[in-house]
XYZ file of C-alpha atoms in Angstrom:
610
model
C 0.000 0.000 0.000
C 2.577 2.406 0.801
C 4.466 1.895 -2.316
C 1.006 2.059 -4.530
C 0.477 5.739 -2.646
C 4.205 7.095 -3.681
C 3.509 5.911 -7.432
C 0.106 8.082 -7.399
C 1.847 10.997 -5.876
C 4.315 10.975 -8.284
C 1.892 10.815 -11.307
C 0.314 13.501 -9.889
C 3.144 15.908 -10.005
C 4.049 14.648 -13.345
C 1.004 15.435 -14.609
C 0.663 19.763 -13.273
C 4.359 20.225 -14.259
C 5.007 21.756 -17.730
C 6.424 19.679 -20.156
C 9.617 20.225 -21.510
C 8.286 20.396 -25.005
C 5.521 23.893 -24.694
C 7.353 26.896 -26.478
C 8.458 29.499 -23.946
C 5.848 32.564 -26.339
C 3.147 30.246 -25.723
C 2.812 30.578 -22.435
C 3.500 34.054 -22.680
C 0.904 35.106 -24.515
C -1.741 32.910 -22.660
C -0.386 34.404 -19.628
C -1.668 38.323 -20.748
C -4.725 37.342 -23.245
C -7.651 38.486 -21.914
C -11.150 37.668 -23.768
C -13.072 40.443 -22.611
C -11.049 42.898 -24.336
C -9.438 40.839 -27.513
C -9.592 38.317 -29.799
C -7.858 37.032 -32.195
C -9.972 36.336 -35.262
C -11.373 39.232 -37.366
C -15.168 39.642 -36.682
C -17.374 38.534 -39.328
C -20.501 39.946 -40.796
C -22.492 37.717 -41.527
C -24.899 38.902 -38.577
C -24.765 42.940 -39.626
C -25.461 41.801 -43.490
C -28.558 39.993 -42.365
C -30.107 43.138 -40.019
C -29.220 45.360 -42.470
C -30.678 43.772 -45.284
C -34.182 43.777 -43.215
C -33.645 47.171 -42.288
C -33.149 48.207 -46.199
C -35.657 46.305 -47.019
C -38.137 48.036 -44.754
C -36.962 51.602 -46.665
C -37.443 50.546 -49.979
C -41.061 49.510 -48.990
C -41.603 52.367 -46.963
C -41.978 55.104 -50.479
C -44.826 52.157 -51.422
C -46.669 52.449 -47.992
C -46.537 56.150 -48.387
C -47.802 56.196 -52.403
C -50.912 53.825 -50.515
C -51.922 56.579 -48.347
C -51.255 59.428 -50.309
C -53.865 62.027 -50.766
C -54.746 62.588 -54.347
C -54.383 66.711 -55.054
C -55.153 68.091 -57.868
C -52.596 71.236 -59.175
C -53.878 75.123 -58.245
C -52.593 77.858 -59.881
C -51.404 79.606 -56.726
C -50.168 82.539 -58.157
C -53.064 83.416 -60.510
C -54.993 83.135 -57.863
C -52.768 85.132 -55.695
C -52.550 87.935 -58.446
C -56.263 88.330 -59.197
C -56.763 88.945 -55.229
C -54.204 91.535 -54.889
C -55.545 93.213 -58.299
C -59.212 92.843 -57.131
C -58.054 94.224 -53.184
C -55.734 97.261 -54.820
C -57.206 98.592 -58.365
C -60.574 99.391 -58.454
C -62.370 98.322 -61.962
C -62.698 101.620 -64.263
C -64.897 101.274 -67.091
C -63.549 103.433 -70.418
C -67.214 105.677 -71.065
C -67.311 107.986 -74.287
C -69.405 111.157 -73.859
C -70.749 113.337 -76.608
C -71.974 116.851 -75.836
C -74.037 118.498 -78.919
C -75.261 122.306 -79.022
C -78.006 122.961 -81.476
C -78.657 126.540 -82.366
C -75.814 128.215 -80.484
C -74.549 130.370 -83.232
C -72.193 132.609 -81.100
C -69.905 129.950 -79.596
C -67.083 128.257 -82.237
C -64.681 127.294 -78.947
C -65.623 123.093 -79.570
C -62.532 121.917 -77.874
C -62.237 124.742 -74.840
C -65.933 123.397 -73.873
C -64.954 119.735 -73.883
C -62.190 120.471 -71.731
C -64.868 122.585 -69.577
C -67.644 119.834 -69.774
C -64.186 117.354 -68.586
C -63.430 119.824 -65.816
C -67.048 119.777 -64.194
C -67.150 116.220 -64.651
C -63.848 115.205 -62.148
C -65.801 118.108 -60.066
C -68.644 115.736 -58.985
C -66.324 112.641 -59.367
C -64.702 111.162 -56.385
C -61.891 112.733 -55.090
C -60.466 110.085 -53.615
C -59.979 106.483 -55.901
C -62.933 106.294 -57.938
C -65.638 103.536 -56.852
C -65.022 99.989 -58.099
C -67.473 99.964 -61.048
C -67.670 103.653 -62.456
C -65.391 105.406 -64.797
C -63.012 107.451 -62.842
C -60.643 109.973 -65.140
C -61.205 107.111 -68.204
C -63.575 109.147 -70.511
C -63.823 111.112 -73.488
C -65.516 113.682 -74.325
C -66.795 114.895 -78.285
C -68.205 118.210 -78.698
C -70.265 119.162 -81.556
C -71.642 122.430 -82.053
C -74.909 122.332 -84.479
C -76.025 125.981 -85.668
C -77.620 127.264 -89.242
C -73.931 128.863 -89.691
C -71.652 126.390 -88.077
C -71.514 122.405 -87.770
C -67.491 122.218 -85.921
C -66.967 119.077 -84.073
C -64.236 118.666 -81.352
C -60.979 116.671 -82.174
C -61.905 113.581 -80.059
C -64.654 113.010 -82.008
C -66.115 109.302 -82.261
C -65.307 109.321 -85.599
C -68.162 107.399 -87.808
C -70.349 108.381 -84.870
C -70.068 111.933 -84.766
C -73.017 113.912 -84.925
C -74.473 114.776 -88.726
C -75.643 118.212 -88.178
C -79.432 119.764 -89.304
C -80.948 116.397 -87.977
C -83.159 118.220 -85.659
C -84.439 120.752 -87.628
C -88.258 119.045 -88.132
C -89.281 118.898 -84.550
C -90.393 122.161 -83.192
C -92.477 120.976 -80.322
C -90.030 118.500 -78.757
C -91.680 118.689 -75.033
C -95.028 117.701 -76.943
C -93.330 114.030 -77.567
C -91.124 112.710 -75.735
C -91.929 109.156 -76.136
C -91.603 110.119 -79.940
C -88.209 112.193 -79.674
C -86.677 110.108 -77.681
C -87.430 106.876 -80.219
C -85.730 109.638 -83.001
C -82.812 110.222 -81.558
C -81.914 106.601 -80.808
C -82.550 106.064 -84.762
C -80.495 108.743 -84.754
C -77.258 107.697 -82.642
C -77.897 104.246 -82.561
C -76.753 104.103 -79.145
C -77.090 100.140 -78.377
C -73.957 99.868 -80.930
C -71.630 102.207 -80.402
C -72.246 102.976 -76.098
C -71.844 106.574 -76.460
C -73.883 108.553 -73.584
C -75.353 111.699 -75.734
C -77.047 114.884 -74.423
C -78.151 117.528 -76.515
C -78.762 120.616 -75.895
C -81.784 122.928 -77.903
C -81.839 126.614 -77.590
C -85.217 128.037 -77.520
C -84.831 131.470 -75.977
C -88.922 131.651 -75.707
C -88.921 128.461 -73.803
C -88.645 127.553 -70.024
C -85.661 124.929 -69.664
C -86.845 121.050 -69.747
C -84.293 118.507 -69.201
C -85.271 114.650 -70.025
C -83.672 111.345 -70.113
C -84.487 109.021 -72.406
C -84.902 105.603 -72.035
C -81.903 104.533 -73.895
C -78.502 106.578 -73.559
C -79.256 109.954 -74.591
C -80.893 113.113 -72.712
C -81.875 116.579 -74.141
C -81.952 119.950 -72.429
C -84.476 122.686 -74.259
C -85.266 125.730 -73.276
C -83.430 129.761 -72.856
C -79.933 128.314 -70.500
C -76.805 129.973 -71.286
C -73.645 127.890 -72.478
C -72.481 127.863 -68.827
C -75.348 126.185 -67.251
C -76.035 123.961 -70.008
C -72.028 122.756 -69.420
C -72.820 122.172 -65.487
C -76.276 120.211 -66.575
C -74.559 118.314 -68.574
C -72.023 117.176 -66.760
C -74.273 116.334 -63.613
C -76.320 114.213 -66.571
C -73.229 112.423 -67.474
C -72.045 111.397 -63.995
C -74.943 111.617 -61.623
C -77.596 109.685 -64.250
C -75.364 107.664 -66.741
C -72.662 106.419 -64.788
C -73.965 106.445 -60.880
C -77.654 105.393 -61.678
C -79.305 107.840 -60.138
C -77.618 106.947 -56.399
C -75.749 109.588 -54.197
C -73.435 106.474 -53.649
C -70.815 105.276 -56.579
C -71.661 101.925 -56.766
C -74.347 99.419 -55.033
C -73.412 97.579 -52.029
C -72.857 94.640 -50.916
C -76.704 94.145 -49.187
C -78.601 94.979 -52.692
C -77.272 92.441 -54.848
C -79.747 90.291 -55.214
C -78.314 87.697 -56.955
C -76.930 84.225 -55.884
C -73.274 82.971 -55.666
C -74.200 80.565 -59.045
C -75.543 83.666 -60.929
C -78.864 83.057 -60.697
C -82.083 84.679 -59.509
C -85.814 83.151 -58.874
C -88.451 85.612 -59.190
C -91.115 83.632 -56.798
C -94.886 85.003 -57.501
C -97.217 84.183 -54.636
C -100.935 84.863 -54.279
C -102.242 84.822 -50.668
C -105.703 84.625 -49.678
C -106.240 85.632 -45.719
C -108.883 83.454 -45.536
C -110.765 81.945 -47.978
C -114.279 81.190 -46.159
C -114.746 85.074 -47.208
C -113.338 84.974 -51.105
C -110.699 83.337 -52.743
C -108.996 85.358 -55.668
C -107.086 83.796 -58.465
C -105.091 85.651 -61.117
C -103.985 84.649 -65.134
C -100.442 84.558 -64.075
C -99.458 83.971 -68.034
C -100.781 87.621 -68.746
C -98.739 89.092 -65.576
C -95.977 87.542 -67.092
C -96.127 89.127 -70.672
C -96.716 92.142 -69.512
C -93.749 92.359 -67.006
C -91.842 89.167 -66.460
C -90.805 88.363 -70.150
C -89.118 91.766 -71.150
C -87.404 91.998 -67.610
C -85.885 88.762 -68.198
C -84.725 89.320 -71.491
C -83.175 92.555 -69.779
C -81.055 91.648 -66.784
C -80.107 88.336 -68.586
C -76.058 90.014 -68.548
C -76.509 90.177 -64.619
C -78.891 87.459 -63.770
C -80.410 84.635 -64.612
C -83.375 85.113 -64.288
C -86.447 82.042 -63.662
C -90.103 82.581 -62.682
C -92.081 80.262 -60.577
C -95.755 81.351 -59.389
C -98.206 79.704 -56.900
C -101.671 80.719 -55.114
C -102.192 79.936 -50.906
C -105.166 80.124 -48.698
C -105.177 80.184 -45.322
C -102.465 83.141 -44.956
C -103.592 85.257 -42.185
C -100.503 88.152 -41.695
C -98.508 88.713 -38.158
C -98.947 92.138 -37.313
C -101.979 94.047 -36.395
C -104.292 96.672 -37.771
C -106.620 98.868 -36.452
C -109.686 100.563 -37.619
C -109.449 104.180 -38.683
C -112.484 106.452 -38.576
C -111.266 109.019 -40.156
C -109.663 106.707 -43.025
C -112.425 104.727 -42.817
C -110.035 101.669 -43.222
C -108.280 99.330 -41.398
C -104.554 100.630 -41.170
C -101.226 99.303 -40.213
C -98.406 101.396 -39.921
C -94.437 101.232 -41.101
C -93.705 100.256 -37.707
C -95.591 96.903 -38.362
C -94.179 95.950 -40.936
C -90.953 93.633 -39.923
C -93.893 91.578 -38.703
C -96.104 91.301 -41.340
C -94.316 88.401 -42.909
C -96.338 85.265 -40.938
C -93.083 82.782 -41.759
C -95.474 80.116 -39.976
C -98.290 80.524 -42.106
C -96.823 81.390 -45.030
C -95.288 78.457 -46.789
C -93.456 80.668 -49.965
C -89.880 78.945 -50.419
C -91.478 75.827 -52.288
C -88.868 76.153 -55.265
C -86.003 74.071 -55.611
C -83.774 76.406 -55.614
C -84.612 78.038 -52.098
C -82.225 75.446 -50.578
C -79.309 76.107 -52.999
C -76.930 78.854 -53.772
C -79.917 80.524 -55.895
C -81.046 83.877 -55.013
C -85.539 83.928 -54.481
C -86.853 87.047 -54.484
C -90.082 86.968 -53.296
C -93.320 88.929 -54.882
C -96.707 88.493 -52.694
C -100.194 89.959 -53.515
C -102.090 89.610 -50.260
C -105.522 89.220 -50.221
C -106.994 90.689 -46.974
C -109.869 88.733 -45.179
C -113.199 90.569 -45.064
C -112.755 91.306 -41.054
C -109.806 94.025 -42.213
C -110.829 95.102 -45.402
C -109.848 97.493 -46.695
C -106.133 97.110 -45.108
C -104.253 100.492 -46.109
C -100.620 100.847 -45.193
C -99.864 104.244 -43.517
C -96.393 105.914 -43.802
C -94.342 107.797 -41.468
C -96.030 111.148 -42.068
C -99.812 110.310 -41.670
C -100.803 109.923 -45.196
C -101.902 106.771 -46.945
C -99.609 104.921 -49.293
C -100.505 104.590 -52.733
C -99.120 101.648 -53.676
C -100.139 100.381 -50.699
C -96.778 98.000 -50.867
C -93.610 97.618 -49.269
C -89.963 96.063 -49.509
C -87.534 93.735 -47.402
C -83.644 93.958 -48.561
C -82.655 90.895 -50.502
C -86.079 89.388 -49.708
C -88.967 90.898 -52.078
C -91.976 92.775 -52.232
C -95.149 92.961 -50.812
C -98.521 94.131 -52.330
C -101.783 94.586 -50.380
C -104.629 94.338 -52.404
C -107.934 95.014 -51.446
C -111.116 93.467 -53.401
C -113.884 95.337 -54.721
C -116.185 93.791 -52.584
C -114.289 95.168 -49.726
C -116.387 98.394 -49.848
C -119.401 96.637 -50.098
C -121.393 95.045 -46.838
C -120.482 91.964 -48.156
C -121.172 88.678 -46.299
C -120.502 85.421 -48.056
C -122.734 82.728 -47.862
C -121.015 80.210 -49.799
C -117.173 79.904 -51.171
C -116.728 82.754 -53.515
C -114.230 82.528 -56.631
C -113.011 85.586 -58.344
C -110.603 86.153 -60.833
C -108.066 89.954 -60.553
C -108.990 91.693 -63.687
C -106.566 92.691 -66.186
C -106.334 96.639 -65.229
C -105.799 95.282 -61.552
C -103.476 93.384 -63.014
C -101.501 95.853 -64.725
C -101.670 98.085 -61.899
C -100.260 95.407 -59.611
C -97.374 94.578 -62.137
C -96.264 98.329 -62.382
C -96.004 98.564 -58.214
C -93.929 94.886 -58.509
C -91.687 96.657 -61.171
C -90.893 99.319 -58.893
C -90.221 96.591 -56.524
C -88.059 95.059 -58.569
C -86.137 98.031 -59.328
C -85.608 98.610 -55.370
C -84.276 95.252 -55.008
C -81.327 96.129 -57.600
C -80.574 99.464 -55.796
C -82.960 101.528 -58.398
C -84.821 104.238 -57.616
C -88.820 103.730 -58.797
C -89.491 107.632 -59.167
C -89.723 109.485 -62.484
C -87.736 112.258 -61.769
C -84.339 112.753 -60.489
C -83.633 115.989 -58.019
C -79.755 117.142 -59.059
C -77.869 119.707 -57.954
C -78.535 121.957 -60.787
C -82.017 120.881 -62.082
C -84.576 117.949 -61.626
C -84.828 115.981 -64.629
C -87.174 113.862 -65.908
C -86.491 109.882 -66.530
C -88.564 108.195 -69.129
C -89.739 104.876 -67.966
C -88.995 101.834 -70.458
C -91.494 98.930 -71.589
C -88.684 96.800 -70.282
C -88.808 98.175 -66.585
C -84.934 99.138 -66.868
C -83.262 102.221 -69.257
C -80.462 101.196 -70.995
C -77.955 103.342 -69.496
C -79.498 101.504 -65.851
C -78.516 98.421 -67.263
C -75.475 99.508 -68.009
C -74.624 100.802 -65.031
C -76.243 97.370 -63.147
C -73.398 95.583 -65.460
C -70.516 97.496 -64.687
C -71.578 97.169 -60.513
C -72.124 93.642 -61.179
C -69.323 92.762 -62.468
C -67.005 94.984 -60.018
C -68.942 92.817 -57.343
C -69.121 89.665 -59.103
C -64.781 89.948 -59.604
C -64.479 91.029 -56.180
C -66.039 88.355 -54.626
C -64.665 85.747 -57.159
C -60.900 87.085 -55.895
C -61.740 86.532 -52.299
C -63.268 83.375 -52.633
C -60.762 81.707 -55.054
C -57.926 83.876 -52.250
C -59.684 81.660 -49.152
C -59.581 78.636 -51.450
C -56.151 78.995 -52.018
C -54.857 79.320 -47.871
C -56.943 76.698 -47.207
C -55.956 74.329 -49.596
C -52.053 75.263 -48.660
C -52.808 75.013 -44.612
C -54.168 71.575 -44.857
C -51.495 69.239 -47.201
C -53.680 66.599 -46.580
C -56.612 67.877 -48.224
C -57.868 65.802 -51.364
C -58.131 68.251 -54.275
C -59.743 66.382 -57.230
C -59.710 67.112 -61.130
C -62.910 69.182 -60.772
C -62.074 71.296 -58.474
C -58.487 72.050 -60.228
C -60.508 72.513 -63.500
C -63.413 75.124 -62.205
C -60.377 77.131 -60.601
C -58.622 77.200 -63.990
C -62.309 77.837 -65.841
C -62.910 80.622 -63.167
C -59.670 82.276 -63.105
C -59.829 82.629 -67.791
C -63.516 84.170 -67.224
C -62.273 86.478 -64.776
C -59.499 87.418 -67.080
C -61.979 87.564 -70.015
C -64.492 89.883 -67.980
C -61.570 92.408 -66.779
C -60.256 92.215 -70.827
C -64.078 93.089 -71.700
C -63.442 96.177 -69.034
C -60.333 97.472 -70.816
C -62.433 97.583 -73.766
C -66.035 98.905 -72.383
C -67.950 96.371 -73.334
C -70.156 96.214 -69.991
C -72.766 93.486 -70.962
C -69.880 90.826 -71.968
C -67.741 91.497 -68.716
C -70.946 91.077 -66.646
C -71.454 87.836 -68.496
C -67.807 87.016 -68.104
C -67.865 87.913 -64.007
C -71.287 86.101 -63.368
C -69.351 82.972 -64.538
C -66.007 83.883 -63.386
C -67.389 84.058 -59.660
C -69.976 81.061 -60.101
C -67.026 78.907 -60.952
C -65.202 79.860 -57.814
C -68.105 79.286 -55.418
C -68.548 75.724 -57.429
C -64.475 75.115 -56.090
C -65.022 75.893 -52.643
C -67.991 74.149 -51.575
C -67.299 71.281 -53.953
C -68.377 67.987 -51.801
C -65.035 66.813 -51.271
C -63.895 69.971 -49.973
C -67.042 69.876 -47.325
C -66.361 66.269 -46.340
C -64.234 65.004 -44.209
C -61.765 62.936 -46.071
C -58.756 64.520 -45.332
C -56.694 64.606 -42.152
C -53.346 65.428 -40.673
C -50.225 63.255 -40.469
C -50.641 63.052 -36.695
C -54.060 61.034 -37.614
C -52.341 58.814 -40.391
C -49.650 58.025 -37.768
C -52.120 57.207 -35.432
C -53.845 55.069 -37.581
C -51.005 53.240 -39.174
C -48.257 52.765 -36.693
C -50.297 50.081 -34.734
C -49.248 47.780 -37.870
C -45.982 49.041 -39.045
C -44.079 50.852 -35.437
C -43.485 47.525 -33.590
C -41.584 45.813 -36.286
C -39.704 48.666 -37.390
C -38.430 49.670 -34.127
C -37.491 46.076 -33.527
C -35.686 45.961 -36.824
C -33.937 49.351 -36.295
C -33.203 48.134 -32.347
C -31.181 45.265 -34.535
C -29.780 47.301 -36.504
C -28.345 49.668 -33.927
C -27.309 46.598 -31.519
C -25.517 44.543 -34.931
C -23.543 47.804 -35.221
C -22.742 48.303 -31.579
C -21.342 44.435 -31.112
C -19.348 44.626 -34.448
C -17.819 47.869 -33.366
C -16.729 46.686 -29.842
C -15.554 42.876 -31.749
C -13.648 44.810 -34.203
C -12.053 47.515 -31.161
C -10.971 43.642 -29.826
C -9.192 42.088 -32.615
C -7.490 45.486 -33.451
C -6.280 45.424 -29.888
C -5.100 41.822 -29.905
C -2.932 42.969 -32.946
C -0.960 45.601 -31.650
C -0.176 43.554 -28.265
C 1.046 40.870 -30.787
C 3.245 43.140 -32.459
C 4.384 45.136 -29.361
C 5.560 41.611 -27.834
């Protein structure tokens, strides 16, 4: 036993010593290696290659994801849009207007051009002094003189050329304030005014007569009568501004309350019948005959600012909201101004039936009430005590309202039994002059025949069509200041909305009634430059239409766009987990093969140190 111990001992010992054979480097080296902070191979990557190639792999689908969720926008024109605004908000539309002054039997004055340049002088006098108002001519006119005596026939040197005025062409009519009707039908055969849009006055000296001053119903007037050059000169320049280009207004151009016509252009003139209460009578009208004697020519004339449908209907049981009282002394019932915001009974009265009420369509409303037989006769009293005579009133951008009393309203009249009547045609014809007046209210017209100016009151023939021509004129140049105006602002709040929200879907329609709106506004303001006022109404009616189309286009109004916070929101449920995961790899691959690579760089320079 003893010796079997020694022998295991001295394997033992064998075994821990170091054999003779290990190189002295080897141990060396093993001796000061340390894994944590070398190697010795090269670190491979394999690993990083395989991380990365996810990671890439997530970019190059990431442009697809974002094509899948794009928002489809069509292009705007930014910059038209942006210029049109800042033209509309700056310059003030000025129409070009030619003038022509004649004098007929003023044989001591030869001076043509010094009395244009007079007539011009009195004319910036009652113009504006500050920027002329959007719509009216400003300093763009011209002014012809033509001097017509039995010695002389001189015309000024800004003459209109083929349109000047062929002298002796007034010599057959003596008694001129005998027919005016008739004049004022020769002198437009005369000028021929609806071609060439030259405003004409002419002046007649007749030393035995008092001075008359008249305009016509197309774009002429006449002064005759004993008035000295000098007054005739401030008469006609009041004629030329205050009538022809302002309408008749103390203002420049109509505001923004009486246009009544809708954002698309159009305008429904709504005829309603009411009958109070038809136990008592119930009164129905030929509505065909009302409209060929008013509606048809009307149409036919605001057609370059409006257009224009009718639509006509006849109600019972439409008792009014305010109250009337019984005047002795009138020996009616009466109700006052004060009444009327609440004569309208919105309950009772069921008027916006059309189609249009519920669109972008401007209704004006026309109503011929029919009192019951417990207030008739209903009078409307004005402010200072007397009766009115057309027993009628307006509401702004609303309509009109006629109260007709029946004949058998001055009768003791007691029905027994329903009672159908029919308005005759002179009611009729009565009724449709008072709604013409109306009507002419409602565009910012005033409904009297004469017009009180600074230097004389001057008669205004009435037309067949309910509007003169130089009023329609003067309706399209307004119209079409307003009509631009708003079209710049609306296509201008188009554009900063469309640029605040990126995410807003834009489709081809919208792009193409911006484009379509912007060329018709640049056609009407062309049509400006050149005077034609009919076309450039035409052209502005469309141009702003267009633009009102754009913005409340369906798509705009829905809710189909939203920001990137939403799409993130929405999205990164699916896409944020993996891809952070993914990157995480990415970033951790990198880290290791850094800190591996540090290791085998530091392994080699300890080799080569040693």
């Amino acid at each position: 036993m003893p010796d079997g111990a020694s022998g295991d001992s001295a394997m033992a010992e064998i075994s821990e010593a170091p054999t003779s054979s290990d190189p002295p480097n080897t141990k060396s080296e093993e001796e000061h290696f340390d894994p944590k902070t070398m190697r010795k191979t090269k670190p491979g990557l394999k690993r990083l290659f395989l991380t990365l190639t996810v990671f890439i792999s997530f970019l190059i689908a990431l442009p697809f994801l974002l094509k899948s969720i794009e928002i489809y926008r069509a292009p705007l024109p930014f910059e038209d849009i942006d210029l049109l605004s800042t033209e509309m908000e700056k310059n003030h539309l000025v129409f070009p207007c030619q003038f022509q002054a004649v004098f007929v039997n003023f044989d001591d004055i030869t001076a043509v051009n010094e009395l244009g340049l007079l007539i011009d002088s009195h004319m910036q006098k009652l113009t504006s002094e500050n920027s002329p108002p959007c719509g009216t001519c400003g300093n763009n006119v011209t002014v012809a003189v033509t001097i017509d005596s039995s010695s002389n026939c001189i015309h000024s040197e800004s003459g209109n050329g083929d349109g000047k005025w062929q002298c002796g062409m007034l010599n057959g009519f003596d008694k001129v304030n005998d027919h005016d009707e008739d004049f004022d039908e020769y002198l437009e055969s005369l000028l021929d005014s609806k071609n060439r849009k030259v405003y004409t006055v002419v002046v007649m000296n007749r030393k035995q007569e008092d001075v008359r001053i008249v305009v016509g119903q197309y774009r002429h007037a006449w002064i005759v009568g004993n008035d000295s050059v000098e007054k005739a000169v401030e008469k006609m320049a009041e004629i030329f501004i205050k009538v022809f280009v302002n309408g008749g207004k103390e203002e420049g151009s109509i505001r923004g309350e009486f246009m009544p016509v809708g954002a698309d252009g159009k305008v429904v003139l709504s005829f309603s019948l009411l009958n109070s209460d038809p136990h008592d009578w119930v009164y129905d009208w030929d509505f065909k005959e009302l409209d060929e004697i008013l509606l048809a020519p009307v149409v036919d004339a605001l057609r370059p600012v409006a257009d224009i449908s009718v639509e006509s209907q006849v109600l019972y049981h439409t008792p009014k909201s305010s109250y009337s009282y019984w005047d002795d002394t009138q020996g009616c019932y009466i109700f006052s101004t004060k009444d009327l915001p609440f004569f309208v009974n919105s309950n009772e009265w069921h008027l916006d039936t059309s189609t249009a009420a519920g669109g972008r369509s401007k209704v004006l409303h026309f109503v011929l009430y029919v009192p019951s037989s417990k207030e008739c006769p209903l009078k409307l009293q004005l402010p200072n005590g007397e009766i009115s005579m057309t027993n009628g009133f307006i509401s702004p951008m609303w309509g009109g309202i006629i109260v007709w009393n029946p004949p058998a309203c001055v009768e003791n009249f007691q029905m027994q039994h329903l009672s159908r009547h029919k308005i005759s045609s002179e009611d009729l014809k009565m009724i449709s002059e008072v709604f013409m007046g109306q009507l002419r209210q409602l565009f910012g017209l005033k409904s009297e025949s004469l017009y009180v100016g600074g230097f004389a009151t001057y008669v205004l023939l009435t037309s067949d069509k309910g509007f003169a021509e130089w009023e329609l004129d003067m309706l399209s140049r307004h119209h079409t200041c307003f009509n631009l105006l708003q079209c710049g602002t609306t296509l201008g709040s188009l554009s900063r909305l469309v640029q605040s929200l990126p995410r807003m879907i834009i489709m081809d329609e919208i792009g193409k009634q911006v484009k379509y709106s912007l060329e018709a506004a640049k056609l009407s303001l062309g049509n400006v430059s050149i005077g034609y006022s009919d076309a450039s109404a035409v052209s502005s009616r469309k141009a702003r239409a267009l633009a009102e189309d754009a913005f409340y286009h369906p798509s705009m109004m829905s809710v189909s766009y939203y920001s990137f916070e939403h799409c993130f929101a929405v999205y990164s449920p699916f896409f944020l987990p993996v891809s952070l995961h993914v990157l995480l790899a990415v970033i951790r691959e990198w880290k290791r093969y850094k800190v591996e690579n540090r290791k085998y760089l530091a392994c080699k320079v300890k080799v080569k140190v040693e």
